[in-house]
Every structure is written in C-alpha cells, then in structure tokens.
Coordinates of C-alpha atoms in Angstrom, one line a residue:
M1 CA 14.3 33.7 9.7
L2 CA 11.4 32.3 7.6
E3 CA 9.2 35.4 7.7
P4 CA 10.7 37.0 4.5
F5 CA 10.1 33.8 2.6
V6 CA 6.6 33.4 3.9
G7 CA 5.9 37.0 2.8
T8 CA 6.6 36.0 -0.8
G9 CA 4.1 33.1 -0.6
W10 CA 6.9 30.5 -1.2
W11 CA 5.1 27.3 -0.3
P12 CA 7.9 25.4 1.5
A13 CA 8.3 28.3 3.9
V14 CA 4.5 28.8 4.4
S15 CA 4.0 25.1 5.0
T16 CA 6.9 24.9 7.5
V17 CA 5.6 27.8 9.5
A18 CA 2.0 26.7 9.4
G19 CA 3.2 23.2 10.6
L20 CA 5.1 24.8 13.5
L21 CA 2.1 26.9 14.5
A22 CA -0.2 23.9 14.5
E23 CA 2.4 22.0 16.5
W24 CA 2.4 24.8 19.0
E25 CA -1.4 24.7 19.2
M26 CA -1.7 28.1 17.5
T27 CA -4.2 26.7 15.0
D28 CA -6.0 29.9 14.3
E29 CA -2.7 31.6 13.3
A30 CA -1.9 28.6 11.0
V31 CA -5.3 28.9 9.4
A32 CA -4.8 32.6 8.9
L33 CA -1.4 32.0 7.3
L34 CA -2.7 29.3 4.9
R35 CA -6.0 30.9 3.8
P36 CA -4.6 33.7 1.5
L37 CA -2.6 31.1 -0.5
A38 CA -5.5 28.6 -0.5
D39 CA -7.8 31.3 -1.8
T40 CA -5.6 31.6 -4.9
G41 CA -6.2 27.9 -5.6
H42 CA -2.9 26.5 -4.4
R43 CA -3.6 22.8 -4.1
K44 CA -1.3 22.0 -1.2
A45 CA -2.4 25.1 0.8
V46 CA -6.1 24.1 0.2
R47 CA -5.4 20.6 1.5
E48 CA -3.5 21.7 4.6
L49 CA -6.1 24.4 5.4
A50 CA -8.9 21.9 5.1
R51 CA -7.1 19.5 7.5
L52 CA -6.6 22.2 10.1
L53 CA -10.3 23.2 9.8
A54 CA -11.4 19.6 10.2
G55 CA -9.2 19.3 13.3
Q56 CA -11.1 22.2 14.8
G57 CA -14.4 20.6 13.9
H58 CA -15.3 23.3 11.3
I59 CA -16.9 20.9 8.8
D60 CA -18.9 23.7 7.2
Q61 CA -15.7 25.5 6.4
V62 CA -14.1 22.2 5.2
V63 CA -16.9 21.7 2.7
A64 CA -16.8 25.4 1.7
V65 CA -13.1 25.1 1.0
L66 CA -13.0 21.7 -0.8
G67 CA -16.5 21.5 -2.3
P68 CA -15.9 24.0 -5.1
R69 CA -12.6 22.2 -5.9
S70 CA -13.9 18.7 -6.0
A71 CA -13.1 18.3 -9.7
D72 CA -9.5 17.9 -8.4
Q73 CA -9.1 14.2 -7.6
S74 CA -6.7 14.8 -4.7
L75 CA -9.0 17.4 -3.1
A76 CA -12.1 15.3 -3.7
S77 CA -10.5 12.4 -1.8
E78 CA -9.6 14.8 1.0
L79 CA -13.2 16.0 1.2
V80 CA -14.5 12.4 1.5
E81 CA -11.9 11.5 4.1
L82 CA -12.4 14.6 6.3
T83 CA -16.1 14.3 6.4
V84 CA -16.4 10.8 7.8
G85 CA -19.0 10.6 10.5
C86 CA -20.4 14.0 9.9
G87 CA -23.7 12.9 8.4
R88 CA -23.3 14.8 5.2
D89 CA -22.5 12.0 2.8
A90 CA -25.3 12.6 0.4
E91 CA -24.3 16.3 0.2
I92 CA -20.7 15.4 -0.4
A93 CA -21.6 12.9 -3.1
A94 CA -23.6 15.6 -5.0
L95 CA -20.4 17.8 -5.0
L96 CA -18.3 15.1 -6.6
P97 CA -18.0 14.6 -10.4
A98 CA -20.5 11.9 -11.4
V99 CA -19.4 8.4 -12.3
G100 CA -18.5 8.4 -16.0
V101 CA -18.8 5.6 -18.5
G102 CA -16.4 3.1 -17.1
A103 CA -13.3 3.6 -15.0
T104 CA -10.7 6.0 -16.4
D105 CA -7.0 6.3 -16.2
P106 CA -5.9 9.8 -15.2
F107 CA -2.5 9.2 -16.8
E108 CA -3.9 8.5 -20.2
S109 CA -5.0 11.9 -21.4
R110 CA -5.5 10.6 -25.0
V111 CA -8.3 8.4 -23.6
T112 CA -10.1 10.8 -21.3
D113 CA -9.4 13.9 -19.2
T114 CA -11.8 12.7 -16.4
W115 CA -10.7 10.6 -13.4
D116 CA -12.0 7.6 -11.6
T117 CA -14.7 8.6 -9.1
V118 CA -16.0 5.1 -8.5
P119 CA -14.1 4.4 -5.2
L120 CA -15.3 7.7 -3.7
H121 CA -18.9 7.3 -4.6
A122 CA -18.9 3.7 -3.4
A123 CA -17.3 4.8 -0.1
L124 CA -20.1 7.5 0.4
L125 CA -22.8 5.0 -0.5
E126 CA -21.4 2.6 2.1
R127 CA -21.3 5.3 4.7
Q128 CA -25.0 6.0 4.1
G129 CA -25.8 2.3 4.7
R130 CA -26.6 1.8 1.0
I131 CA -24.5 -1.4 0.8
D132 CA -26.2 -3.0 -2.1
E133 CA -25.8 0.1 -4.2
A134 CA -22.1 0.4 -3.2
A135 CA -21.4 -3.2 -4.1
A136 CA -23.3 -2.9 -7.4
L137 CA -21.4 0.2 -8.4
L138 CA -18.0 -1.4 -7.7
G139 CA -19.1 -4.7 -9.3
R140 CA -19.9 -2.9 -12.5
H141 CA -16.5 -1.4 -12.6
V142 CA -14.2 -4.3 -11.8
H143 CA -13.9 -5.1 -15.4
V144 CA -14.3 -2.4 -18.0
D145 CA -13.4 -2.7 -21.7
G146 CA -11.4 -5.8 -21.1
R147 CA -9.3 -4.3 -18.3
M148 CA -9.4 -5.1 -14.6
Y149 CA -9.3 -2.4 -12.0
A150 CA -7.5 -3.8 -9.0
D151 CA -8.6 -1.0 -6.6
H152 CA -12.2 -1.6 -7.4
A153 CA -11.8 -5.3 -6.9
E154 CA -10.1 -5.0 -3.5
Q155 CA -12.6 -2.3 -2.3
L156 CA -15.5 -4.5 -3.3
A157 CA -14.0 -7.6 -1.5
R158 CA -13.4 -5.6 1.6
L159 CA -16.9 -4.1 1.5
L160 CA -18.4 -7.5 1.3
A161 CA -16.2 -8.8 4.2
R162 CA -17.0 -5.8 6.4
H163 CA -20.7 -6.5 6.1
G164 CA -20.4 -10.3 6.6
R165 CA -21.5 -11.1 3.0
E166 CA -19.5 -14.3 2.9
T167 CA -21.5 -16.0 0.1
E168 CA -21.0 -13.0 -2.2
L169 CA -17.4 -12.8 -1.3
R170 CA -16.9 -16.5 -2.1
A171 CA -18.6 -16.0 -5.4
F172 CA -16.4 -13.0 -6.2
T173 CA -13.3 -15.2 -5.9
V174 CA -14.4 -17.1 -9.0
E175 CA -16.2 -14.3 -10.8
G176 CA -13.3 -12.0 -11.8
G177 CA -11.8 -10.9 -8.5
E178 CA -9.9 -14.0 -7.6
E179 CA -6.6 -12.6 -6.3
Y180 CA -8.1 -9.8 -4.3
A181 CA -11.2 -11.6 -3.0
L182 CA -9.1 -14.6 -2.1
S183 CA -6.8 -12.7 0.3
V184 CA -9.8 -10.8 1.8
L185 CA -11.8 -14.0 2.3
T186 CA -8.8 -15.7 3.9
E187 CA -8.6 -12.8 6.4
F188 CA -12.3 -13.0 7.0
L189 CA -12.1 -16.7 7.9
E190 CA -9.0 -16.3 10.0
E191 CA -10.5 -13.5 12.1
R192 CA -13.4 -15.9 12.9
G193 CA -11.1 -18.7 13.9
R194 CA -11.9 -20.8 10.9
I195 CA -8.2 -21.6 10.2
P196 CA -8.6 -25.0 8.4
E197 CA -11.1 -23.3 6.0
A198 CA -8.7 -20.5 5.3
V199 CA -5.8 -22.9 4.7
A200 CA -7.9 -25.0 2.4
L201 CA -8.9 -21.9 0.5
L202 CA -5.4 -21.0 -0.3
Q203 CA -4.0 -24.5 -0.9
G204 CA -5.7 -24.8 -4.3
P205 CA -4.2 -21.8 -6.0
A206 CA -0.9 -22.2 -4.2
G207 CA -0.6 -25.8 -5.4
T208 CA -1.1 -24.7 -9.0
G209 CA 1.9 -22.3 -8.8
N210 CA 0.3 -19.0 -7.8
P211 CA 3.2 -17.3 -5.9
H212 CA 0.9 -14.8 -4.2
A213 CA -1.4 -17.4 -2.9
A214 CA 1.6 -19.4 -1.7
F215 CA 3.0 -16.3 0.0
H216 CA -0.3 -15.7 1.9
L217 CA -0.7 -19.4 2.8
A218 CA 2.8 -19.5 4.2
E219 CA 2.2 -16.4 6.3
L220 CA -1.1 -17.8 7.5
L221 CA 0.5 -21.1 8.5
A222 CA 3.4 -19.3 10.3
R223 CA 1.0 -17.1 12.3
H224 CA -0.5 -20.3 13.7
G225 CA 2.9 -21.9 14.6
R226 CA 3.0 -24.2 11.6
H227 CA 6.4 -23.1 10.4
D228 CA 7.5 -26.4 8.8
E229 CA 4.4 -26.5 6.6
A230 CA 5.0 -22.8 5.7
V231 CA 8.5 -23.6 4.6
E232 CA 7.4 -26.5 2.5
V233 CA 4.8 -24.3 0.7
L234 CA 7.4 -21.7 -0.2
R235 CA 10.5 -23.8 -1.2
P236 CA 9.1 -24.8 -4.6
V237 CA 7.9 -21.2 -5.3
A238 CA 11.4 -19.8 -4.7
E239 CA 12.8 -22.3 -7.1
S240 CA 10.4 -21.4 -9.9
A241 CA 10.3 -17.6 -9.5
G242 CA 13.4 -17.0 -11.6
G243 CA 15.1 -13.7 -11.0
D244 CA 12.2 -12.3 -9.0
S245 CA 12.4 -14.6 -6.0
D246 CA 13.8 -12.2 -3.4
W247 CA 10.4 -11.5 -1.8
I248 CA 9.8 -15.3 -1.4
I249 CA 13.3 -15.9 0.0
H250 CA 12.9 -13.1 2.5
L251 CA 9.7 -14.6 3.8
L252 CA 11.3 -18.0 3.9
C253 CA 14.1 -16.6 6.0
R254 CA 11.7 -14.8 8.3
I255 CA 9.7 -17.9 8.9
I256 CA 12.8 -20.1 9.6
V257 CA 14.3 -17.5 11.9
D258 CA 11.1 -17.0 13.8
A259 CA 11.0 -20.8 14.3
G260 CA 14.4 -20.4 16.1
R261 CA 16.5 -21.8 13.3
A262 CA 18.6 -18.9 12.2
D263 CA 21.5 -21.0 11.0
D264 CA 19.2 -23.1 8.9
A265 CA 18.0 -19.9 7.2
L266 CA 21.6 -18.8 6.4
A267 CA 22.3 -22.3 5.1
Y268 CA 19.3 -22.1 2.9
V269 CA 20.4 -18.8 1.4
D270 CA 23.9 -20.0 0.7
D271 CA 22.6 -23.2 -0.9
Y272 CA 20.0 -21.3 -3.0
F273 CA 22.5 -18.8 -4.4
A274 CA 25.1 -21.5 -5.0
R275 CA 22.7 -23.6 -7.1
H276 CA 21.3 -20.6 -9.0
D277 CA 24.7 -18.8 -9.5
G278 CA 23.2 -15.7 -7.9
S279 CA 24.7 -12.3 -7.3
R280 CA 27.0 -12.2 -4.3
H281 CA 25.6 -8.9 -3.3
E282 CA 22.0 -10.2 -3.3
Q283 CA 23.2 -13.2 -1.3
A284 CA 24.8 -10.8 1.3
L285 CA 21.5 -8.9 1.4
A286 CA 19.5 -12.0 2.1
R287 CA 21.9 -13.2 4.8
A288 CA 21.9 -9.7 6.4
Y289 CA 18.1 -9.8 6.5
A290 CA 18.1 -13.1 8.3
L291 CA 20.9 -12.0 10.7
K292 CA 19.1 -8.8 11.6
R293 CA 15.8 -10.7 12.1
C294 CA 17.4 -12.8 14.8
G295 CA 19.2 -9.8 16.5
R296 CA 22.7 -10.4 15.1
A297 CA 23.1 -6.8 13.7
A298 CA 26.9 -6.7 13.9
E299 CA 27.1 -9.8 11.7
A300 CA 24.6 -8.4 9.3
D301 CA 26.6 -5.2 8.9
A302 CA 29.7 -7.2 8.3
E303 CA 28.0 -9.1 5.5
L304 CA 27.2 -5.8 3.7
A305 CA 30.4 -3.9 4.5
P306 CA 32.4 -5.1 1.4
F307 CA 29.6 -3.9 -0.9
A308 CA 29.3 -0.5 0.8
R309 CA 33.0 -0.1 0.1
L310 CA 32.6 -1.2 -3.5
D311 CA 29.8 1.4 -4.0
E312 CA 32.0 4.2 -2.5
D313 CA 34.9 3.3 -4.7
L314 CA 32.8 3.3 -7.8
L315 CA 31.3 6.7 -6.9
H316 CA 34.8 8.1 -6.2
D317 CA 36.2 6.8 -9.6
G318 CA 33.2 8.2 -11.5
T319 CA 32.0 4.8 -12.7
V320 CA 28.6 5.5 -11.2
R321 CA 27.1 8.8 -12.4
G322 CA 24.4 10.8 -10.6
G323 CA 24.5 8.8 -7.5
A324 CA 22.9 5.7 -9.1
P325 CA 23.9 2.4 -7.4
A326 CA 26.3 0.2 -9.3
V327 CA 24.5 -2.9 -8.2
R328 CA 20.8 -3.6 -9.0
S329 CA 18.5 -2.0 -6.5
R330 CA 16.4 -4.1 -4.2
G331 CA 13.5 -1.8 -4.3
G332 CA 10.2 -2.5 -6.0
S333 CA 9.5 -6.1 -5.0
R334 CA 5.8 -6.7 -4.3
C335 CA 6.3 -7.9 -0.8

C-alpha cells in the first residue's frame, strides 16, 4: 500500500516504511531506503539514517553523514549524542561551528544567523576529561550582554555536581546561577544523605517568597516523610501566587493525599476556591486530580463530567470555533 508513495519520496511514507523495516530487524533495507533521500539533504532522513547507522555501530558512517551537515543545529546535536563513548570527541568538536561571540538566539535573525554552540562544545570538553575548560566555557556564557542563558546555567551546575565540585557549585548559587544551581546543589546533598543541609539550603529563599524554592523544598520534605512541614511551606505560597497557583495547589494535594488524607486535600481545594472566588471548572480539575491520585477515578470523572458536556454543547452551537476550548486551558504551567 505504501510503496507508490515511497516511490515519490514522500517523507511520511518513507519514514513509516523505514520504521517498520527497522522494527522487523531489516536494518540494511531501512538504511537503503533512507539513504537516497538523505543524500538530497533532507534533514529528517539524514537524522533517521544516522540513528540507524549508529545502532549498527557504523560510527564512521555516522560521522560521514552528519559531519558535513554540522552547521545545522539539530544535526550537530545528533552528531554529538550519537558519538558518545566512541573516543572521537576532539574530531567531532572540530566539525562543529566554533563558539561565537556570546550566546545567540536562533529565533532572532535580526541579531545573528548563527546558533548557540556553547552546550555542545562544553559537552565534548567534558567527555574528553577537560572539566576545567568545560566549566570555564559555560561560565563565560551564563550572562551575555545583560541576558541570562538558563540552559548554560543548568548545564554548568550539573557539570560541577557530576564531578563533585561542591565548593564551586555553592559559589555559583550566589554568583548568577542561583535558581539553577540551588536545585542541583539540593539534589547533590540529598543523594549523599545530607538532608538537613539540603533543607536548610532551600529554607532561605523559600522563606523570602521564592515559589520555586518552596516547591522544591516541599517535594524534598515529602520525599522524606515530613508531609506536614511540606504543607506548611506551600500554603502561604498558594495564597500569594495569584492566578498562577495551580501548580502549587496540585503539589499540595499530592502531598496531602500521599499522607493518607485525601478528604483533607478535597476540603483544602474547596476552601481555597471559595475564598478566592475561583473558576468552578478549575476547582473541579483540582478535585479530580486529588481523587485520581488516591485511586478514586470514578469520582474524578464525575467531577469533570458537567464540564465535558458544556464543552460539547458549545462546540455544537458554534460558540467555540476551530476546536479551541471554551474554558481556559490548564496547559503551560511550569510544574
């Protein structure tokens, strides 16, 4: 059925058939199918071909396919990922575009047409054991032209943690990478059983109103059975988060339910939405989340049923156009 479409080079058909061939362990046939399209420069075909070749251990061919195309950010990332452990990191680094002057935004063509190669070069340096150079490269590019690059900050923090550089990681929490370094340092301490230190580390920023620090502190406390303390950390945050409190409320409900107090979680939701004159739909979503968390799926479905009917009626009447929901979406919350 798909052969006529494959013959035209239509990518969805080629991709589907190549995937089936690979699934049936007919990898050579899949490679042969993808290669002509990849040779034309089709990005997705190049990527899929490289992955198949890597799976067969043909790293020379992976480099031959991806190396000449490493100016493409997606394919350069693929090249770095597929060559882990192959001992060719210096060679791969030489194939990548050099680090430019500062980090760049690929979506801002008026600023620059180049892209941010810092994370890839730092990863390759780390793989070669050149930890100081990797850390220095990332450190120079955490703040560029008054702008903070979160990916660089998190990568630097995790690099320092992986190599046990606690002193540098602690310094980074106060030298421009606070939010990212703080969470990584907390994980670092927890993994080593230093729970009181991890708690103390987060209590400061959580106490000054940082909602993300409070979120991580509550999760940490809950993981170690200190559910009541976790709830007390989160309650004031939910009250001060305004209209963007859903992620805090969900965590509160999860912690209360996990402590075996599902009815208390439901009561908290009802009290919160009554005091804040919140949306009935959002209240039902929060209640349904708590009910599902404790295994009461039928009750959760019953909570949401009236709103499913409302959405269907609006769609039928034409009030909602293009399939957009009539009630504000719950997507996009940070946590």
